[in-house]
Amino acid sequence: MTSFAYLIEPPFNYRAADGTLTGCDVELARTVLQAAELPPFQPIETTFAQLLPGLATGRWRMTTGLFVIEERQRLVSFSRPIWALADGLLVAHGNPLALDGYRSVARHPHCRLAVVRDQIQQRTAQEDYAIPAARIQVFDGYAEAAQAVRDGRADAYASVARAHTAFVEQNPAAQVQTVVIAATEKPPAFGAFAFAKHDDELRLRVDAVLDRLLGSTEHRLLLKRFGFTDQEIDLVI
């Protein structure tokens, strides 16, 4: 089996109404591994904080897409990029604090920001925009952070704008909306599948398929099922 670690975060990985695991990352991984003629696909659900440690200990061989940053590159290897995405804020409907990005969160003295533990948005908030730790609420997963905004315990949740858009579409009664953070404040960042440092054979076989697949009609149709535009897809071709 070729084990693939994922976390529930639409549109990347989530359960459809019938319980089937789907999403742009998991479907792309299934497609790539099948085309590479690798052993059967075995998805394993985990938390974000366990994705990289699980590679190191051999619990799985490949993870859902992660932002490629220098610190992670010292720990694991990455495929070629599979998406490039902007950050966004999930806020209450009507955006009562008129937030438009990290700077506006930092300027508002009482704004409480939700993040998921160890995701790049936590570092961006604390290190790049000096948002006080006392105003940052750290959660283990998407659902918990989004619920904090719905309940009024947090004023905004910083994550990938595409994930927020998918959440809003799947939860129309949630009374929340997405604020896309402008590229002038934080440019879209590239994400890729991650592998253990020693697992070069798997990474190279995955990359060989990605080189052929990305930008193809099959690839575009797959990502458009999950809300991606041609402009977003073109960023990784």
Short mmCIF file of C-alpha atoms in Angstrom, two decimals, residues 93-222:
data_model
loop_
_atom_site.label_atom_id
_atom_site.label_comp_id
_atom_site.label_asym_id
_atom_site.label_seq_id
_atom_site.Cartn_x
_atom_site.Cartn_y
_atom_site.Cartn_z
CA HIS A 93 -21.13 37.66 7.80
CA GLY A 94 -20.89 41.35 7.03
CA ASN A 95 -17.26 41.50 8.25
CA PRO A 96 -18.16 43.60 11.33
CA LEU A 97 -14.54 44.64 12.04
CA ALA A 98 -13.90 45.54 8.36
CA LEU A 99 -10.86 43.27 8.25
CA ASP A 100 -8.90 42.95 5.01
CA GLY A 101 -5.74 41.11 6.04
CA TYR A 102 -3.12 40.54 8.72
CA ARG A 103 -2.33 44.26 9.02
CA SER A 104 -5.92 45.12 9.87
CA VAL A 105 -6.01 42.34 12.47
CA ALA A 106 -2.79 43.66 14.02
CA ARG A 107 -4.13 47.24 14.10
CA HIS A 108 -7.41 46.32 15.79
CA PRO A 109 -6.60 46.14 19.52
CA HIS A 110 -9.36 43.66 20.37
CA CYS A 111 -9.40 41.42 17.28
CA ARG A 112 -9.02 37.74 18.16
CA LEU A 113 -7.41 35.62 15.44
CA ALA A 114 -7.85 31.85 15.09
CA VAL A 115 -5.12 29.72 13.47
CA VAL A 116 -4.35 26.03 13.16
CA ARG A 117 -1.34 24.84 15.13
CA ASP A 118 1.96 24.97 13.16
CA GLN A 119 0.36 26.15 9.91
CA ILE A 120 2.23 28.91 8.12
CA GLN A 121 -0.52 31.43 8.93
CA GLN A 122 0.33 31.16 12.64
CA ARG A 123 3.93 32.19 11.92
CA THR A 124 2.83 34.92 9.50
CA ALA A 125 0.55 36.44 12.14
CA GLN A 126 3.10 36.31 14.94
CA GLU A 127 6.40 36.98 13.18
CA ASP A 128 5.55 39.01 10.08
CA TYR A 129 2.74 41.13 11.50
CA ALA A 130 3.52 41.08 15.25
CA ILE A 131 -0.01 40.14 16.29
CA PRO A 132 0.24 39.57 20.05
CA ALA A 133 0.14 35.94 21.14
CA ALA A 134 -2.58 36.85 23.65
CA ARG A 135 -4.91 37.60 20.72
CA ILE A 136 -4.12 34.42 18.78
CA GLN A 137 -6.21 31.31 19.42
CA VAL A 138 -4.56 28.05 18.31
CA PHE A 139 -6.64 25.05 17.22
CA ASP A 140 -5.78 21.55 16.03
CA GLY A 141 -7.95 21.54 12.89
CA TYR A 142 -10.04 23.52 10.45
CA ALA A 143 -13.44 22.65 11.89
CA GLU A 144 -12.54 23.81 15.40
CA ALA A 145 -11.09 27.13 14.18
CA ALA A 146 -14.06 27.81 11.93
CA GLN A 147 -16.45 27.01 14.77
CA ALA A 148 -14.70 29.61 16.95
CA VAL A 149 -15.62 32.28 14.37
CA ARG A 150 -19.19 30.98 14.12
CA ASP A 151 -19.55 31.07 17.91
CA GLY A 152 -18.05 34.55 18.24
CA ARG A 153 -15.07 33.30 20.24
CA ALA A 154 -12.75 34.51 17.43
CA ASP A 155 -13.19 37.46 15.08
CA ALA A 156 -11.27 35.93 12.17
CA TYR A 157 -9.58 32.68 11.17
CA ALA A 158 -6.46 32.91 9.00
CA SER A 159 -5.92 30.06 6.55
CA VAL A 160 -5.96 29.49 2.80
CA ALA A 161 -8.68 31.55 1.11
CA ARG A 162 -9.62 28.58 -1.09
CA ALA A 163 -10.36 26.50 2.04
CA HIS A 164 -12.54 29.26 3.47
CA THR A 165 -14.46 29.60 0.21
CA ALA A 166 -15.14 25.85 0.19
CA PHE A 167 -16.29 25.97 3.82
CA VAL A 168 -18.70 28.83 3.10
CA GLU A 169 -20.12 26.99 0.09
CA GLN A 170 -20.61 23.77 2.06
CA ASN A 171 -22.07 25.54 5.11
CA PRO A 172 -24.50 28.18 3.76
CA ALA A 173 -26.20 28.58 7.15
CA ALA A 174 -22.94 29.31 8.99
CA GLN A 175 -23.24 33.11 8.66
CA VAL A 176 -19.57 33.54 7.73
CA GLN A 177 -17.73 34.85 4.69
CA THR A 178 -14.26 34.86 3.14
CA VAL A 179 -11.92 37.83 2.91
CA VAL A 180 -9.12 37.21 0.41
CA ILE A 181 -5.84 38.79 1.50
CA ALA A 182 -4.38 40.93 -1.27
CA ALA A 183 -1.21 39.77 -3.01
CA THR A 184 0.38 43.11 -2.11
CA GLU A 185 0.19 42.09 1.56
CA LYS A 186 1.00 38.40 1.12
CA PRO A 187 1.58 36.88 -2.34
CA PRO A 188 0.15 33.45 -3.21
CA ALA A 189 2.43 30.67 -1.96
CA PHE A 190 3.27 27.32 -3.51
CA GLY A 191 2.29 23.97 -2.01
CA ALA A 192 3.42 20.43 -2.80
CA PHE A 193 3.15 16.83 -1.67
CA ALA A 194 5.70 15.95 1.03
CA PHE A 195 7.85 12.81 1.38
CA ALA A 196 10.45 11.47 3.79
CA LYS A 197 13.98 12.64 2.96
CA HIS A 198 15.13 9.09 2.14
CA ASP A 199 12.15 8.25 -0.08
CA ASP A 200 13.55 9.63 -3.33
CA GLU A 201 12.16 6.81 -5.46
CA LEU A 202 8.56 7.64 -4.60
CA ARG A 203 9.08 11.38 -4.99
CA LEU A 204 10.73 11.00 -8.40
CA ARG A 205 7.98 8.71 -9.67
CA VAL A 206 5.31 11.16 -8.47
CA ASP A 207 7.13 14.09 -10.08
CA ALA A 208 7.44 12.23 -13.38
CA VAL A 209 3.65 11.89 -13.51
CA LEU A 210 3.05 15.46 -12.35
CA ASP A 211 5.32 16.75 -15.12
CA ARG A 212 3.01 15.12 -17.67
CA LEU A 213 -0.28 15.76 -15.90
CA LEU A 214 -0.21 19.36 -14.68
CA GLY A 215 -1.89 21.67 -17.14
CA SER A 216 -3.53 18.85 -19.08
CA THR A 217 -7.27 18.75 -19.75
CA GLU A 218 -7.60 15.97 -17.17
CA HIS A 219 -5.84 18.06 -14.53
CA ARG A 220 -7.87 21.19 -15.27
CA LEU A 221 -11.15 19.31 -15.10
CA LEU A 222 -10.14 17.69 -11.81
#
